[in-house]
């Protein structure tokens, strides 16, 4: 099942890679647009040391954690929200009659690999925040 999902993702990625300049620009712009959020956080903390009791690194940790979780979910399963559109358009039948699970097909439908820029940006912010806060990631105890 997972193999089928990744093959479908690869198919959409290959289609996007047919236009390499567009693919690279969309990935870079996704990274840059997400970086604007970090810029706003840094501007706020240039004028204050804490915000509601949180330091700059703690806010960046929160931003990185939430941003990474959202970007991963948005990249890999956001298309499940379009079930109602497929029902209204009458195209859900095409997913149901194929020998692959409908959920997998819907999750991979119109996959946009260029969203990886947002994942990378959130991961970099989270990595910085974890290092700055000295979080070791070990088990409690």
PDB file of C-alpha atoms in Angstrom:
ATOM      1  CA  UNK A   1       0.000   0.000   0.000  1.00  0.00           C
ATOM      2  CA  UNK A   2       2.776   2.458   0.892  1.00  0.00           C
ATOM      3  CA  UNK A   3       4.655   1.480  -2.258  1.00  0.00           C
ATOM      4  CA  UNK A   4       1.627   2.363  -4.381  1.00  0.00           C
ATOM      5  CA  UNK A   5       1.267   5.702  -2.621  1.00  0.00           C
ATOM      6  CA  UNK A   6       4.890   6.623  -3.258  1.00  0.00           C
ATOM      7  CA  UNK A   7       4.653   5.489  -6.888  1.00  0.00           C
ATOM      8  CA  UNK A   8       1.679   7.803  -7.366  1.00  0.00           C
ATOM      9  CA  UNK A   9       3.611  10.648  -5.705  1.00  0.00           C
ATOM     10  CA  UNK A  10       6.562   9.921  -7.988  1.00  0.00           C
ATOM     11  CA  UNK A  11       4.267  10.132 -11.015  1.00  0.00           C
ATOM     12  CA  UNK A  12       3.098  13.625 -10.040  1.00  0.00           C
ATOM     13  CA  UNK A  13       6.667  14.647  -9.214  1.00  0.00           C
ATOM     14  CA  UNK A  14       7.872  13.467 -12.619  1.00  0.00           C
ATOM     15  CA  UNK A  15       5.114  15.470 -14.272  1.00  0.00           C
ATOM     16  CA  UNK A  16       6.177  18.599 -12.366  1.00  0.00           C
ATOM     17  CA  UNK A  17       9.843  17.943 -13.174  1.00  0.00           C
ATOM     18  CA  UNK A  18       9.021  18.149 -16.879  1.00  0.00           C
ATOM     19  CA  UNK A  19       9.273  21.903 -16.329  1.00  0.00           C
ATOM     20  CA  UNK A  20      12.448  22.106 -14.212  1.00  0.00           C
ATOM     21  CA  UNK A  21      12.744  25.892 -14.054  1.00  0.00           C
ATOM     22  CA  UNK A  22       9.144  26.261 -12.935  1.00  0.00           C
ATOM     23  CA  UNK A  23       9.602  23.456 -10.398  1.00  0.00           C
ATOM     24  CA  UNK A  24      12.750  25.057  -8.949  1.00  0.00           C
ATOM     25  CA  UNK A  25      11.162  28.513  -8.817  1.00  0.00           C
ATOM     26  CA  UNK A  26       8.014  27.242  -7.092  1.00  0.00           C
ATOM     27  CA  UNK A  27      10.140  25.385  -4.515  1.00  0.00           C
ATOM     28  CA  UNK A  28      12.336  28.435  -3.896  1.00  0.00           C
ATOM     29  CA  UNK A  29       9.340  30.767  -3.653  1.00  0.00           C
ATOM     30  CA  UNK A  30       7.629  28.391  -1.209  1.00  0.00           C
ATOM     31  CA  UNK A  31      10.761  28.527   0.941  1.00  0.00           C
ATOM     32  CA  UNK A  32      10.982  32.326   0.661  1.00  0.00           C
ATOM     33  CA  UNK A  33       7.313  32.992   1.426  1.00  0.00           C
ATOM     34  CA  UNK A  34       7.511  30.796   4.517  1.00  0.00           C
ATOM     35  CA  UNK A  35      10.697  32.636   5.543  1.00  0.00           C
ATOM     36  CA  UNK A  36       8.734  35.883   5.701  1.00  0.00           C
ATOM     37  CA  UNK A  37       6.975  34.506   8.799  1.00  0.00           C
ATOM     38  CA  UNK A  38      10.341  34.011  10.477  1.00  0.00           C
ATOM     39  CA  UNK A  39      11.327  37.524   9.465  1.00  0.00           C
ATOM     40  CA  UNK A  40       8.259  38.900  11.224  1.00  0.00           C
ATOM     41  CA  UNK A  41       9.117  36.950  14.371  1.00  0.00           C
ATOM     42  CA  UNK A  42      12.665  38.311  14.286  1.00  0.00           C
ATOM     43  CA  UNK A  43      11.403  41.883  13.791  1.00  0.00           C
ATOM     44  CA  UNK A  44       9.104  41.539  16.806  1.00  0.00           C
ATOM     45  CA  UNK A  45      11.930  40.185  18.951  1.00  0.00           C
ATOM     46  CA  UNK A  46      14.283  42.925  17.785  1.00  0.00           C
ATOM     47  CA  UNK A  47      12.080  45.265  19.827  1.00  0.00           C
ATOM     48  CA  UNK A  48      11.443  43.077  22.869  1.00  0.00           C
ATOM     49  CA  UNK A  49      13.150  40.251  24.722  1.00  0.00           C
ATOM     50  CA  UNK A  50      10.043  38.258  25.633  1.00  0.00           C
ATOM     51  CA  UNK A  51       6.544  37.940  24.285  1.00  0.00           C
ATOM     52  CA  UNK A  52       3.922  36.586  26.700  1.00  0.00           C
ATOM     53  CA  UNK A  53       6.768  35.030  28.679  1.00  0.00           C
ATOM     54  CA  UNK A  54       8.350  33.300  25.671  1.00  0.00           C
ATOM     55  CA  UNK A  55      11.864  34.009  24.450  1.00  0.00           C
ATOM     56  CA  UNK A  56      12.737  34.329  20.766  1.00  0.00           C
ATOM     57  CA  UNK A  57      14.090  30.765  20.612  1.00  0.00           C
ATOM     58  CA  UNK A  58      10.983  29.371  22.297  1.00  0.00           C
ATOM     59  CA  UNK A  59       8.739  31.130  19.779  1.00  0.00           C
ATOM     60  CA  UNK A  60      10.917  29.847  16.935  1.00  0.00           C
ATOM     61  CA  UNK A  61      10.627  26.331  18.408  1.00  0.00           C
ATOM     62  CA  UNK A  62       6.847  26.658  18.476  1.00  0.00           C
ATOM     63  CA  UNK A  63       6.827  28.058  14.935  1.00  0.00           C
ATOM     64  CA  UNK A  64       9.139  25.324  13.642  1.00  0.00           C
ATOM     65  CA  UNK A  65       7.172  22.525  15.268  1.00  0.00           C
ATOM     66  CA  UNK A  66       3.797  23.783  14.057  1.00  0.00           C
ATOM     67  CA  UNK A  67       5.162  24.756  10.645  1.00  0.00           C
ATOM     68  CA  UNK A  68       6.841  21.399  10.074  1.00  0.00           C
ATOM     69  CA  UNK A  69       3.766  19.433  11.129  1.00  0.00           C
ATOM     70  CA  UNK A  70       1.476  21.531   8.933  1.00  0.00           C
ATOM     71  CA  UNK A  71       3.812  21.485   5.925  1.00  0.00           C
ATOM     72  CA  UNK A  72       4.229  17.706   6.047  1.00  0.00           C
ATOM     73  CA  UNK A  73       0.497  17.158   6.373  1.00  0.00           C
ATOM     74  CA  UNK A  74      -0.300  19.737   3.697  1.00  0.00           C
ATOM     75  CA  UNK A  75       2.202  18.187   1.320  1.00  0.00           C
ATOM     76  CA  UNK A  76       1.257  14.538   1.688  1.00  0.00           C
ATOM     77  CA  UNK A  77      -2.456  14.321   2.569  1.00  0.00           C
ATOM     78  CA  UNK A  78      -4.069  17.715   1.932  1.00  0.00           C
ATOM     79  CA  UNK A  79      -5.826  16.448  -1.160  1.00  0.00           C
ATOM     80  CA  UNK A  80      -8.181  14.377   0.985  1.00  0.00           C
ATOM     81  CA  UNK A  81     -10.046  17.642   1.555  1.00  0.00           C
ATOM     82  CA  UNK A  82     -11.118  17.553  -2.074  1.00  0.00           C
ATOM     83  CA  UNK A  83     -13.398  14.519  -1.717  1.00  0.00           C
ATOM     84  CA  UNK A  84     -16.475  16.731  -1.792  1.00  0.00           C
ATOM     85  CA  UNK A  85     -15.264  18.358  -5.031  1.00  0.00           C
ATOM     86  CA  UNK A  86     -14.840  14.927  -6.617  1.00  0.00           C
ATOM     87  CA  UNK A  87     -18.329  13.927  -5.467  1.00  0.00           C
ATOM     88  CA  UNK A  88     -19.861  17.117  -6.903  1.00  0.00           C
ATOM     89  CA  UNK A  89     -17.956  16.763 -10.175  1.00  0.00           C
ATOM     90  CA  UNK A  90     -18.803  13.069 -10.453  1.00  0.00           C
ATOM     91  CA  UNK A  91     -15.156  12.028 -10.635  1.00  0.00           C
ATOM     92  CA  UNK A  92     -15.003   9.991  -7.423  1.00  0.00           C
ATOM     93  CA  UNK A  93     -16.108   6.937  -9.420  1.00  0.00           C
ATOM     94  CA  UNK A  94     -12.776   6.872 -11.226  1.00  0.00           C
ATOM     95  CA  UNK A  95     -10.999   6.425  -7.898  1.00  0.00           C
ATOM     96  CA  UNK A  96     -13.402   3.747  -6.681  1.00  0.00           C
ATOM     97  CA  UNK A  97     -13.157   1.446  -9.710  1.00  0.00           C
ATOM     98  CA  UNK A  98      -9.361   1.252  -9.817  1.00  0.00           C
ATOM     99  CA  UNK A  99      -7.618  -1.696  -8.126  1.00  0.00           C
ATOM    100  CA  UNK A 100      -5.893   0.653  -5.658  1.00  0.00           C
ATOM    101  CA  UNK A 101      -7.491   1.986  -2.488  1.00  0.00           C
ATOM    102  CA  UNK A 102      -9.454   5.190  -2.995  1.00  0.00           C
ATOM    103  CA  UNK A 103      -7.841   6.815   0.057  1.00  0.00           C
ATOM    104  CA  UNK A 104      -4.343   6.341  -1.363  1.00  0.00           C
ATOM    105  CA  UNK A 105      -5.353   7.697  -4.754  1.00  0.00           C
ATOM    106  CA  UNK A 106      -7.092  10.716  -3.244  1.00  0.00           C
ATOM    107  CA  UNK A 107      -4.121  11.490  -0.990  1.00  0.00           C
ATOM    108  CA  UNK A 108      -1.722  11.362  -3.937  1.00  0.00           C
ATOM    109  CA  UNK A 109      -3.975  13.149  -6.421  1.00  0.00           C
ATOM    110  CA  UNK A 110      -2.427  16.407  -7.655  1.00  0.00           C
ATOM    111  CA  UNK A 111       0.597  15.985  -5.371  1.00  0.00           C
ATOM    112  CA  UNK A 112       2.810  19.082  -5.438  1.00  0.00           C
ATOM    113  CA  UNK A 113       6.429  18.151  -4.759  1.00  0.00           C
ATOM    114  CA  UNK A 114       7.440  21.817  -4.809  1.00  0.00           C
ATOM    115  CA  UNK A 115       5.961  22.157  -1.310  1.00  0.00           C
ATOM    116  CA  UNK A 116       9.167  20.595  -0.044  1.00  0.00           C
ATOM    117  CA  UNK A 117      10.546  24.141   0.267  1.00  0.00           C
ATOM    118  CA  UNK A 118       8.108  24.834   3.085  1.00  0.00           C
ATOM    119  CA  UNK A 119       9.098  21.594   4.816  1.00  0.00           C
ATOM    120  CA  UNK A 120      12.787  22.471   4.515  1.00  0.00           C
ATOM    121  CA  UNK A 121      12.269  25.991   5.863  1.00  0.00           C
ATOM    122  CA  UNK A 122      10.283  24.794   8.901  1.00  0.00           C
ATOM    123  CA  UNK A 123      12.833  22.036   9.566  1.00  0.00           C
ATOM    124  CA  UNK A 124      15.701  24.542   9.491  1.00  0.00           C
ATOM    125  CA  UNK A 125      13.912  26.842  11.952  1.00  0.00           C
ATOM    126  CA  UNK A 126      13.107  23.908  14.229  1.00  0.00           C
ATOM    127  CA  UNK A 127      16.707  22.677  14.054  1.00  0.00           C
ATOM    128  CA  UNK A 128      18.015  26.113  14.998  1.00  0.00           C
ATOM    129  CA  UNK A 129      15.552  26.420  17.884  1.00  0.00           C
ATOM    130  CA  UNK A 130      16.371  22.946  19.236  1.00  0.00           C
ATOM    131  CA  UNK A 131      20.100  23.722  19.138  1.00  0.00           C
ATOM    132  CA  UNK A 132      19.624  27.173  20.697  1.00  0.00           C
ATOM    133  CA  UNK A 133      17.428  25.824  23.506  1.00  0.00           C
ATOM    134  CA  UNK A 134      19.766  22.894  24.169  1.00  0.00           C
ATOM    135  CA  UNK A 135      17.062  20.272  23.754  1.00  0.00           C
ATOM    136  CA  UNK A 136      18.776  16.888  23.587  1.00  0.00           C
ATOM    137  CA  UNK A 137      15.777  14.836  22.431  1.00  0.00           C
ATOM    138  CA  UNK A 138      16.594  11.978  24.752  1.00  0.00           C
ATOM    139  CA  UNK A 139      14.040   9.970  26.661  1.00  0.00           C
ATOM    140  CA  UNK A 140      12.984  11.390  30.037  1.00  0.00           C
ATOM    141  CA  UNK A 141      14.325   9.791  33.046  1.00  0.00           C
TER     142      UNK A 141
END
